[in-house]
Amino acid sequence: MGVMPAAAADLRFRDRAVYLDAADAVVVADLHIGRESSAEVEAPLAAADEIRDRVESLRDEFDPETVVFAGDMLHSFGDLSMTARRTVEQLYDDCTDDNVDPVAVAGNHDARLADCWPDTVEDALALADGTVVCHGHEQPETAGERYLIGHDHPALTIEGVRQPCYLYGERQYREADLLVLPAFTRWAGGVECNHRRASDLQSPLVRDLASMQPIVWDGDGEEALWFPRLESIRKQL
């Protein structure tokens, strides 16, 4: 296994999300609410309830001050179904009912998010610990001491099994560290990063994919598995 950088010691990983101790914030990205409908799932309401339940579990686990939805809450660029609208509103209400501050950051899929999110939709959010949360589809105007994004849905294939993964890169963007979250939705297959280059990904914040460390959350062992940099393990994967 790889070694966790000292600067990442405040990060706690769970279920495709991350909790930042110093900011007292849970961050999730790429919920893609409504994607289950396009995938011909028979029970889109059950899929929406599953997302709400998982976000609730994160609130119960960490009792955060803030939950940040880091872009692509919605899947459809245009149509806004009643199920998607209701799910977004319920996620907001779930947080406020628990005295948690919900913040939505816009992603490239979120053209209609302002029509259903009960508060302001931010382009980027600067947390109290200096971390800037943005979706990652474009470079943020806000400067930070660390950047946290989604957008690319990273995954790592291990022994033939594709696993959602986080990617952590030291001094990756603007001389600051970068953390890329996997897609929170389980309907996204993930973009395999084993042998890709930064130019193969869509985010302009990822400058050197080979130097980034994959992190896989082991739900059975309840631990985050830090791998060495991709450049050093590609031949083994």
Coordinates of N, CA and C in Angstrom, one line a residue:
M1 N 0.8 -1.2 0.0 CA 0.0 0.0 0.0 C 0.9 1.3 0.0
G2 N 0.3 2.3 -0.4 CA 1.0 3.6 -0.4 C 0.9 4.3 0.9
V3 N 1.6 5.4 1.0 CA 1.7 6.2 2.2 C 0.8 7.5 2.1
M4 N 0.0 7.7 3.0 CA -0.9 8.9 3.0 C 0.0 10.1 3.3
P5 N -0.1 11.2 2.4 CA 0.6 12.4 2.6 C 0.2 13.1 4.0
A6 N 1.1 13.7 4.6 CA 0.8 14.4 5.9 C -0.3 15.4 5.8
A7 N -0.4 16.1 4.6 CA -1.4 17.1 4.4 C -2.8 16.6 4.3
A8 N -2.9 15.2 4.1 CA -4.2 14.6 4.0 C -4.7 14.0 5.3
A9 N -4.0 14.2 6.4 CA -4.4 13.6 7.6 C -5.7 14.0 8.1
D10 N -6.2 15.1 7.7 CA -7.5 15.6 8.2 C -8.7 15.1 7.4
L11 N -8.4 14.2 6.4 CA -9.5 13.7 5.5 C -10.0 12.4 6.0
R12 N -11.3 12.2 6.0 CA -11.9 10.9 6.4 C -12.8 10.5 5.3
F13 N -12.6 9.3 4.8 CA -13.3 8.8 3.7 C -14.4 7.9 4.1
R14 N -15.6 8.0 3.4 CA -16.7 7.0 3.5 C -17.5 7.0 2.3
D15 N -17.9 5.9 1.8 CA -19.0 5.8 0.8 C -18.9 6.8 -0.3
R16 N -17.8 7.0 -1.0 CA -17.6 7.9 -2.1 C -17.7 9.4 -1.7
A17 N -17.6 9.6 -0.4 CA -17.7 11.0 0.1 C -16.4 11.2 1.0
V18 N -16.2 12.5 1.4 CA -15.1 12.8 2.3 C -15.6 13.8 3.3
Y19 N -15.0 13.6 4.5 CA -15.3 14.6 5.6 C -13.9 15.3 5.9
L20 N -14.0 16.6 6.0 CA -12.8 17.4 6.3 C -12.9 17.9 7.7
D21 N -12.1 17.4 8.6 CA -12.1 17.7 10.0 C -12.1 19.2 10.3
A22 N -11.1 19.8 9.7 CA -10.8 21.2 10.1 C -12.0 22.1 9.6
A23 N -12.7 21.7 8.6 CA -13.8 22.5 8.0 C -15.1 22.0 8.5
D24 N -15.1 20.9 9.2 CA -16.4 20.3 9.7 C -17.4 20.2 8.6
A25 N -17.0 19.6 7.5 CA -17.8 19.5 6.3 C -17.7 18.2 5.6
V26 N -18.8 17.7 5.2 CA -18.9 16.5 4.3 C -19.1 17.0 2.9
V27 N -18.4 16.4 1.9 CA -18.5 16.8 0.5 C -18.8 15.5 -0.3
V28 N -19.8 15.6 -1.1 CA -20.1 14.6 -2.1 C -20.2 15.3 -3.5
A29 N -20.0 14.5 -4.5 CA -20.1 15.1 -5.9 C -20.7 14.1 -6.8
D30 N -21.3 14.6 -7.9 CA -21.9 13.8 -9.0 C -22.9 12.8 -8.5
L31 N -24.0 13.4 -7.9 CA -25.2 12.6 -7.6 C -26.0 12.2 -8.8
H32 N -26.0 13.0 -9.8 CA -26.6 12.7 -11.1 C -28.1 12.3 -10.9
I33 N -28.8 13.0 -10.1 CA -30.2 12.7 -9.8 C -31.0 12.7 -11.1
G34 N -31.7 11.6 -11.3 CA -32.4 11.4 -12.6 C -31.8 10.5 -13.6
R35 N -30.5 10.2 -13.3 CA -29.8 9.3 -14.2 C -30.5 7.9 -14.3
E36 N -31.0 7.5 -13.1 CA -31.6 6.2 -13.0 C -32.8 6.0 -14.0
S37 N -33.5 7.2 -14.3 CA -34.6 7.1 -15.2 C -34.1 6.8 -16.6
S38 N -33.0 7.4 -17.0 CA -32.4 7.2 -18.4 C -31.8 5.8 -18.5
A39 N -31.5 5.2 -17.3 CA -31.0 3.8 -17.3 C -32.1 2.8 -17.3
E40 N -33.3 3.2 -17.4 CA -34.5 2.3 -17.4 C -34.6 1.6 -16.1
V41 N -34.3 2.2 -15.0 CA -34.6 1.6 -13.7 C -36.0 1.6 -13.4
E42 N -36.6 0.5 -12.9 CA -38.0 0.4 -12.7 C -38.5 1.3 -11.6
A43 N -37.7 1.6 -10.6 CA -38.1 2.3 -9.4 C -37.2 3.5 -9.1
P44 N -37.4 4.6 -9.9 CA -36.6 5.8 -9.7 C -36.7 6.4 -8.4
L45 N -37.9 6.3 -7.8 CA -38.1 6.8 -6.4 C -37.3 6.1 -5.4
A46 N -37.2 4.7 -5.6 CA -36.3 4.0 -4.7 C -34.8 4.4 -4.8
A47 N -34.4 4.7 -6.1 CA -33.0 5.1 -6.3 C -32.8 6.5 -5.6
A48 N -33.8 7.4 -5.7 CA -33.7 8.7 -5.1 C -33.6 8.5 -3.5
D49 N -34.4 7.6 -3.0 CA -34.4 7.4 -1.6 C -33.1 6.8 -1.1
E50 N -32.5 6.0 -1.9 CA -31.2 5.4 -1.6 C -30.1 6.5 -1.4
I51 N -30.1 7.5 -2.3 CA -29.2 8.7 -2.2 C -29.5 9.4 -0.9
R52 N -30.7 9.7 -0.6 CA -31.1 10.4 0.6 C -30.6 9.6 1.8
D53 N -30.8 8.3 1.8 CA -30.4 7.5 3.0 C -28.9 7.5 3.2
R54 N -28.2 7.5 2.0 CA -26.7 7.5 2.2 C -26.2 8.8 2.7
V55 N -26.8 9.9 2.2 CA -26.4 11.3 2.7 C -26.7 11.4 4.2
E56 N -27.9 10.8 4.6 CA -28.3 10.8 6.0 C -27.2 10.0 6.8
S57 N -26.8 8.9 6.3 CA -25.8 8.1 7.0 C -24.5 8.9 7.2
L58 N -24.1 9.7 6.2 CA -22.9 10.5 6.4 C -23.1 11.6 7.4
R59 N -24.3 12.2 7.5 CA -24.6 13.2 8.5 C -24.6 12.5 9.9
D60 N -25.1 11.3 10.0 CA -25.1 10.6 11.3 C -23.7 10.2 11.7
E61 N -22.9 9.8 10.8 CA -21.5 9.4 11.1 C -20.6 10.6 11.5
F62 N -20.7 11.7 10.8 CA -19.8 12.8 11.1 C -20.4 14.0 11.8
D63 N -21.7 14.1 11.9 CA -22.4 15.3 12.5 C -21.8 16.6 12.0
P64 N -21.7 16.8 10.7 CA -21.0 18.0 10.2 C -21.8 19.3 10.3
E65 N -21.1 20.4 10.3 CA -21.8 21.7 10.2 C -22.3 21.9 8.8
T66 N -21.6 21.4 7.8 CA -22.0 21.7 6.4 C -21.9 20.4 5.6
V67 N -22.9 20.3 4.7 CA -22.8 19.2 3.6 C -22.7 20.0 2.3
V68 N -21.6 19.7 1.5 CA -21.5 20.4 0.2 C -21.7 19.4 -0.9
F69 N -22.6 19.8 -1.8 CA -22.9 19.0 -3.0 C -22.1 19.6 -4.1
A70 N -21.0 18.9 -4.5 CA -20.0 19.5 -5.3 C -20.2 19.3 -6.8
G71 N -21.4 19.7 -7.3 CA -21.7 19.7 -8.7 C -22.3 18.4 -9.3
D72 N -23.0 18.6 -10.3 CA -23.8 17.6 -11.0 C -24.7 16.8 -10.1
M73 N -25.5 17.6 -9.3 CA -26.6 17.0 -8.5 C -27.6 16.4 -9.5
L74 N -27.8 17.1 -10.6 CA -28.8 16.7 -11.6 C -28.0 15.9 -12.7
H75 N -28.8 15.1 -13.4 CA -28.2 14.4 -14.6 C -28.6 15.0 -15.9
S76 N -29.8 15.4 -16.1 CA -30.3 15.9 -17.3 C -29.9 17.4 -17.5
F77 N -29.4 17.7 -18.7 CA -29.0 19.1 -19.0 C -30.3 20.0 -19.1
G78 N -31.4 19.4 -19.5 CA -32.6 20.2 -19.8 C -33.8 19.9 -19.0
D79 N -34.4 18.7 -19.2 CA -35.6 18.4 -18.6 C -35.4 18.2 -17.1
L80 N -36.4 18.7 -16.3 CA -36.3 18.6 -14.8 C -37.6 17.8 -14.4
S81 N -37.4 16.5 -14.1 CA -38.6 15.7 -13.8 C -39.0 16.1 -12.4
M82 N -40.3 15.7 -12.1 CA -40.8 15.9 -10.7 C -40.0 15.1 -9.7
T83 N -39.6 13.9 -10.0 CA -38.8 13.1 -9.1 C -37.5 13.8 -8.8
A84 N -36.8 14.3 -9.8 CA -35.5 15.0 -9.6 C -35.7 16.2 -8.8
R85 N -36.8 17.0 -9.1 CA -37.0 18.3 -8.4 C -37.3 18.0 -6.9
R86 N -38.1 17.0 -6.7 CA -38.5 16.6 -5.3 C -37.3 16.1 -4.5
T87 N -36.5 15.3 -5.2 CA -35.3 14.7 -4.5 C -34.3 15.8 -4.1
V88 N -34.1 16.8 -5.0 CA -33.2 17.9 -4.6 C -33.7 18.7 -3.4
E89 N -35.0 19.0 -3.5 CA -35.6 19.8 -2.4 C -35.6 19.0 -1.1
Q90 N -35.8 17.7 -1.2 CA -35.7 16.8 0.0 C -34.3 16.7 0.6
L91 N -33.3 16.7 -0.2 CA -31.9 16.7 0.3 C -31.6 17.9 1.0
Y92 N -32.1 19.1 0.5 CA -31.9 20.3 1.2 C -32.7 20.3 2.5
D93 N -33.9 19.9 2.5 CA -34.7 19.9 3.8 C -34.2 18.9 4.8
D94 N -33.7 17.7 4.3 CA -33.1 16.7 5.2 C -32.0 17.4 6.0
C95 N -31.1 18.1 5.3 CA -30.0 18.8 6.0 C -30.4 19.9 7.0
T96 N -31.3 20.7 6.5 CA -31.7 21.8 7.4 C -32.5 21.3 8.6
D97 N -33.3 20.2 8.4 CA -34.0 19.6 9.6 C -33.0 19.0 10.6
D98 N -31.8 18.7 10.2 CA -30.8 18.2 11.1 C -29.8 19.3 11.5
N99 N -30.2 20.5 11.3 CA -29.4 21.7 11.6 C -28.0 21.7 11.0
V100 N -28.0 21.2 9.7 CA -26.8 21.1 8.9 C -27.0 22.1 7.8
D101 N -26.0 22.8 7.4 CA -26.0 23.8 6.4 C -25.7 23.1 5.0
P102 N -26.7 23.0 4.1 CA -26.5 22.4 2.8 C -26.0 23.5 1.8
V103 N -25.0 23.2 1.0 CA -24.5 24.1 0.0 C -24.4 23.4 -1.3
A104 N -24.9 24.0 -2.4 CA -24.8 23.4 -3.7 C -23.8 24.2 -4.5
V105 N -22.9 23.4 -5.2 CA -21.9 24.0 -6.1 C -22.3 23.5 -7.5
A106 N -22.3 24.4 -8.5 CA -22.8 24.1 -9.8 C -21.8 23.2 -10.6
G107 N -22.4 22.2 -11.3 CA -21.6 21.4 -12.2 C -22.0 21.7 -13.6
N108 N -21.4 21.0 -14.6 CA -21.8 21.3 -16.0 C -23.1 20.7 -16.3
H109 N -23.7 19.7 -15.5 CA -25.0 19.2 -15.8 C -26.1 20.0 -15.1
D110 N -25.8 21.0 -14.3 CA -26.7 21.7 -13.4 C -27.4 22.9 -13.9
A111 N -27.7 23.0 -15.2 CA -28.3 24.2 -15.8 C -29.7 24.5 -15.2
R112 N -30.4 23.4 -14.7 CA -31.7 23.6 -14.1 C -31.7 23.6 -12.5
L113 N -30.5 23.5 -11.9 CA -30.4 23.3 -10.5 C -31.0 24.5 -9.7
A114 N -30.8 25.7 -10.2 CA -31.3 26.9 -9.6 C -32.8 26.9 -9.6
D115 N -33.5 26.1 -10.4 CA -34.9 26.0 -10.5 C -35.5 25.2 -9.4
C116 N -34.7 24.4 -8.7 CA -35.2 23.5 -7.7 C -34.4 23.6 -6.4
W117 N -33.2 24.1 -6.4 CA -32.4 24.2 -5.1 C -33.0 25.5 -4.4
P118 N -33.4 25.3 -3.1 CA -34.0 26.4 -2.4 C -33.1 27.6 -2.0
D119 N -31.8 27.5 -2.3 CA -30.9 28.6 -1.9 C -30.0 28.9 -3.1
T120 N -29.0 29.8 -2.9 CA -28.1 30.1 -4.0 C -27.2 29.0 -4.4
V121 N -27.1 28.8 -5.7 CA -26.1 27.8 -6.2 C -24.8 28.5 -6.4
E122 N -23.7 28.0 -5.8 CA -22.4 28.6 -5.8 C -21.6 28.1 -7.0
D123 N -20.7 28.9 -7.5 CA -19.7 28.4 -8.5 C -18.6 27.7 -7.9
A124 N -18.2 28.1 -6.7 CA -17.1 27.5 -5.9 C -17.4 27.9 -4.5
L125 N -16.8 27.1 -3.5 CA -17.0 27.4 -2.1 C -15.6 27.2 -1.4
A126 N -15.3 28.3 -0.7 CA -14.0 28.3 0.1 C -14.4 27.9 1.5
L127 N -13.9 26.7 2.0 CA -14.2 26.2 3.3 C -13.2 26.9 4.3
A128 N -13.5 26.7 5.6 CA -12.8 27.4 6.7 C -11.3 26.9 6.7
D129 N -11.0 25.7 6.2 CA -9.7 25.2 6.3 C -8.8 25.6 5.1
G130 N -9.4 26.4 4.2 CA -8.6 26.9 3.0 C -8.9 26.0 1.8
T131 N -9.7 25.0 1.9 CA -10.0 24.1 0.8 C -11.1 24.8 -0.1
V132 N -10.9 24.8 -1.4 CA -11.8 25.3 -2.3 C -12.5 24.1 -3.0
V133 N -13.9 24.1 -2.8 CA -14.7 23.0 -3.4 C -15.3 23.6 -4.7
C134 N -15.1 22.9 -5.8 CA -15.7 23.3 -7.1 C -16.0 22.0 -7.8
H135 N -16.7 22.0 -8.9 CA -17.1 20.8 -9.6 C -15.8 20.2 -10.3
G136 N -15.1 21.1 -10.9 CA -13.9 20.7 -11.6 C -14.0 20.7 -13.1
H137 N -15.1 21.1 -13.7 CA -15.3 21.1 -15.2 C -14.6 22.4 -15.7
E138 N -14.3 23.4 -14.9 CA -13.6 24.6 -15.3 C -12.8 25.1 -14.1
Q139 N -11.8 25.9 -14.4 CA -10.9 26.4 -13.4 C -11.7 27.4 -12.5
P140 N -11.6 27.3 -11.2 CA -12.2 28.3 -10.3 C -11.5 29.6 -10.2
E141 N -12.3 30.7 -10.0 CA -11.7 32.0 -9.8 C -11.1 32.0 -8.4
T142 N -11.7 31.3 -7.5 CA -11.3 31.3 -6.0 C -10.0 30.6 -5.8
A143 N -9.1 31.2 -5.1 CA -7.8 30.6 -4.8 C -7.9 29.9 -3.5
G144 N -7.2 28.7 -3.4 CA -7.3 27.9 -2.2 C -6.0 27.3 -1.8
E145 N -5.9 26.7 -0.6 CA -4.7 26.0 -0.2 C -4.8 24.5 -0.5
R146 N -6.0 24.1 -0.9 CA -6.2 22.8 -1.5 C -7.5 22.8 -2.3
Y147 N -7.6 22.0 -3.3 CA -8.8 22.0 -4.1 C -9.5 20.6 -4.1
L148 N -10.8 20.6 -4.1 CA -11.6 19.4 -4.0 C -12.6 19.4 -5.1
I149 N -12.6 18.4 -6.0 CA -13.5 18.4 -7.1 C -14.1 17.0 -7.3
G150 N -15.1 17.0 -8.3 CA -15.6 15.7 -8.8 C -15.4 15.6 -10.3
H151 N -16.5 15.5 -11.0 CA -16.5 15.6 -12.5 C -16.0 14.4 -13.2
D152 N -14.9 13.9 -12.9 CA -14.3 12.8 -13.8 C -14.7 11.4 -13.4
H153 N -15.4 11.2 -12.3 CA -15.8 9.9 -11.8 C -14.7 8.8 -11.9
P154 N -13.6 9.1 -11.2 CA -12.4 8.1 -11.3 C -12.7 6.8 -10.7
A155 N -12.1 5.8 -11.3 CA -12.2 4.4 -10.8 C -10.9 3.7 -11.1
L156 N -10.6 2.6 -10.3 CA -9.4 1.9 -10.5 C -9.8 0.4 -10.6
T157 N -9.2 -0.2 -11.7 CA -9.5 -1.7 -11.9 C -8.4 -2.5 -11.2
I158 N -8.9 -3.3 -10.3 CA -8.0 -4.2 -9.5 C -8.4 -5.6 -9.6
E159 N -7.5 -6.4 -10.2 CA -7.8 -7.9 -10.4 C -9.1 -8.0 -11.2
G160 N -9.2 -7.2 -12.2 CA -10.4 -7.3 -13.1 C -11.7 -6.7 -12.6
V161 N -11.6 -6.1 -11.4 CA -12.8 -5.5 -10.8 C -12.7 -4.0 -10.8
R162 N -13.6 -3.2 -11.4 CA -13.5 -1.8 -11.4 C -14.1 -1.2 -10.1
Q163 N -13.3 -0.5 -9.3 CA -13.7 0.1 -8.1 C -13.7 1.6 -8.2
P164 N -14.8 2.3 -7.6 CA -14.7 3.8 -7.6 C -13.5 4.2 -6.7
C165 N -12.8 5.2 -7.0 CA -11.7 5.6 -6.2 C -11.6 7.1 -6.1
Y166 N -10.9 7.6 -5.1 CA -10.5 9.0 -5.0 C -9.1 9.1 -5.6
L167 N -8.7 10.3 -6.0 CA -7.4 10.6 -6.5 C -6.8 11.8 -5.7
Y168 N -5.6 11.6 -5.2 CA -5.0 12.7 -4.4 C -3.7 13.0 -5.0
G169 N -3.5 14.3 -5.3 CA -2.2 14.7 -5.9 C -1.6 15.9 -5.2
E170 N -0.4 15.7 -4.8 CA 0.3 16.8 -4.1 C 0.8 17.9 -5.1
R171 N 0.6 19.1 -4.8 CA 1.0 20.3 -5.6 C 0.5 20.1 -7.1
Q172 N -0.7 19.6 -7.2 CA -1.2 19.2 -8.5 C -1.8 20.4 -9.3
Y173 N -2.3 21.4 -8.6 CA -3.0 22.5 -9.2 C -2.7 23.8 -8.5
R174 N -2.1 24.8 -9.2 CA -1.7 26.1 -8.6 C -0.8 25.9 -7.4
E175 N 0.0 24.9 -7.4 CA 1.0 24.5 -6.4 C 0.3 24.1 -5.1
A176 N -1.0 23.7 -5.2 CA -1.8 23.2 -4.1 C -2.2 21.8 -4.3
D177 N -2.5 21.0 -3.2 CA -2.9 19.7 -3.4 C -4.3 19.6 -3.9
L178 N -4.6 18.5 -4.6 CA -5.9 18.3 -5.2 C -6.5 16.9 -4.9
L179 N -7.8 16.9 -4.5 CA -8.5 15.7 -4.2 C -9.7 15.6 -5.2
V180 N -9.7 14.4 -5.9 CA -10.8 14.2 -6.8 C -11.7 13.1 -6.2
L181 N -13.0 13.4 -6.1 CA -14.0 12.4 -5.5 C -14.5 11.5 -6.6
P182 N -14.8 10.3 -6.3 CA -15.6 9.4 -7.2 C -17.0 9.9 -7.3
A183 N -17.8 9.5 -8.3 CA -19.2 9.8 -8.4 C -20.0 9.2 -7.2
F184 N -20.8 10.0 -6.6 CA -21.6 9.5 -5.4 C -22.7 8.5 -5.9
T185 N -23.2 8.8 -7.1 CA -24.2 7.9 -7.6 C -23.6 6.5 -7.9
R186 N -24.3 5.5 -7.7 CA -23.9 4.1 -8.0 C -24.3 3.7 -9.4
W187 N -24.9 4.6 -10.2 CA -25.3 4.4 -11.5 C -24.3 4.7 -12.5
A188 N -23.2 5.4 -12.0 CA -22.1 5.8 -12.9 C -21.0 4.7 -12.8
G189 N -20.6 4.2 -13.9 CA -19.6 3.1 -13.9 C -18.2 3.5 -13.5
G190 N -17.9 4.8 -13.7 CA -16.6 5.3 -13.4 C -15.6 5.2 -14.5
V191 N -14.7 6.2 -14.6 CA -13.7 6.3 -15.6 C -12.4 5.6 -15.2
E192 N -12.0 4.5 -15.8 CA -10.8 3.8 -15.3 C -9.6 4.6 -15.5
C193 N -8.8 4.8 -14.4 CA -7.6 5.6 -14.5 C -6.3 4.9 -14.6
N194 N -6.4 3.5 -14.6 CA -5.2 2.7 -14.5 C -4.1 3.2 -15.5
H195 N -4.4 3.4 -16.8 CA -3.4 3.7 -17.8 C -3.7 5.0 -18.5
R196 N -4.5 5.8 -18.0 CA -4.9 7.1 -18.6 C -3.8 8.2 -18.3
R197 N -3.9 9.2 -19.1 CA -3.1 10.4 -18.8 C -4.0 11.5 -18.5
A198 N -3.5 12.6 -17.9 CA -4.3 13.7 -17.5 C -5.1 14.3 -18.7
S199 N -4.6 14.2 -19.9 CA -5.3 14.7 -21.1 C -6.5 13.9 -21.4
D200 N -6.6 12.7 -20.9 CA -7.7 11.8 -21.2 C -8.9 12.2 -20.3
L201 N -8.6 12.9 -19.2 CA -9.7 13.3 -18.3 C -10.2 14.7 -18.7
Q202 N -11.4 15.0 -18.2 CA -12.0 16.3 -18.6 C -11.7 17.5 -17.7
S203 N -11.3 17.3 -16.5 CA -11.0 18.4 -15.6 C -9.7 19.1 -15.9
P204 N -9.7 20.4 -16.1 CA -8.5 21.1 -16.3 C -7.6 21.3 -15.0
L205 N -8.2 20.8 -13.9 CA -7.4 20.9 -12.7 C -6.5 19.7 -12.5
V206 N -6.7 18.6 -13.2 CA -5.8 17.5 -13.1 C -4.7 17.7 -14.2
R207 N -3.5 17.9 -13.7 CA -2.4 18.3 -14.5 C -1.4 17.1 -14.8
D208 N -1.3 16.2 -13.8 CA -0.3 15.1 -13.9 C -1.0 13.9 -13.3
L209 N -1.8 13.1 -14.0 CA -2.5 12.0 -13.4 C -1.5 10.9 -12.9
A210 N -0.4 10.7 -13.6 CA 0.5 9.7 -13.2 C 1.0 9.9 -11.8
S211 N 1.1 11.1 -11.3 CA 1.7 11.4 -10.0 C 0.6 11.3 -8.9
M212 N -0.6 11.1 -9.3 CA -1.7 11.0 -8.2 C -1.8 9.7 -7.6
Q213 N -2.3 9.7 -6.4 CA -2.4 8.4 -5.6 C -3.9 8.0 -5.6
P214 N -4.3 6.8 -6.0 CA -5.6 6.4 -5.9 C -5.9 6.0 -4.4
I215 N -7.1 6.2 -4.0 CA -7.6 5.8 -2.7 C -8.9 5.0 -2.9
V216 N -9.0 3.8 -2.3 CA -10.2 3.0 -2.5 C -10.7 2.8 -1.1
W217 N -12.0 3.1 -0.9 CA -12.7 2.8 0.4 C -13.1 1.4 0.5
D218 N -12.6 0.7 1.5 CA -12.9 -0.7 1.8 C -14.0 -0.7 2.8
G219 N -15.2 -1.0 2.3 CA -16.4 -1.0 3.2 C -16.4 -2.1 4.1
D220 N -15.8 -3.2 3.8 CA -15.8 -4.4 4.7 C -14.8 -4.1 5.8
G221 N -13.6 -3.6 5.5 CA -12.7 -3.3 6.5 C -12.8 -1.9 7.2
E222 N -13.8 -1.1 6.6 CA -14.0 0.2 7.2 C -12.7 1.0 7.2
E223 N -12.0 1.0 6.0 CA -10.8 1.8 6.0 C -10.5 2.3 4.6
A224 N -9.7 3.4 4.5 CA -9.3 3.9 3.2 C -8.0 3.3 2.8
L225 N -7.9 2.7 1.6 CA -6.7 2.1 1.2 C -5.9 3.0 0.2
W226 N -4.8 3.5 0.7 CA -4.0 4.4 -0.1 C -3.0 3.6 -1.0
F227 N -3.1 3.8 -2.3 CA -2.2 3.2 -3.2 C -1.0 4.1 -3.5
P228 N 0.1 3.5 -4.0 CA 1.2 4.4 -4.5 C 0.8 5.2 -5.7
R229 N 1.6 6.1 -6.1 CA 1.3 6.9 -7.3 C 1.0 6.0 -8.5
L230 N 0.1 6.4 -9.4 CA -0.2 5.6 -10.5 C 1.0 5.2 -11.4
E231 N 1.9 6.1 -11.5 CA 3.1 5.8 -12.3 C 3.9 4.7 -11.8
S232 N 3.8 4.4 -10.5 CA 4.6 3.3 -10.0 C 3.9 1.9 -9.9
I233 N 2.6 1.9 -10.2 CA 1.8 0.7 -10.0 C 1.1 0.3 -11.3
R234 N 1.2 1.0 -12.4 CA 0.5 0.7 -13.6 C 0.8 -0.6 -14.2
K235 N 2.0 -1.0 -14.1 CA 2.4 -2.3 -14.6 C 1.9 -3.5 -13.8
Q236 N 1.5 -3.2 -12.5 CA 1.0 -4.3 -11.7 C -0.5 -4.4 -11.8
L237 N -1.2 -3.4 -12.4 CA -2.7 -3.4 -12.4 C -3.2 -4.0 -13.7

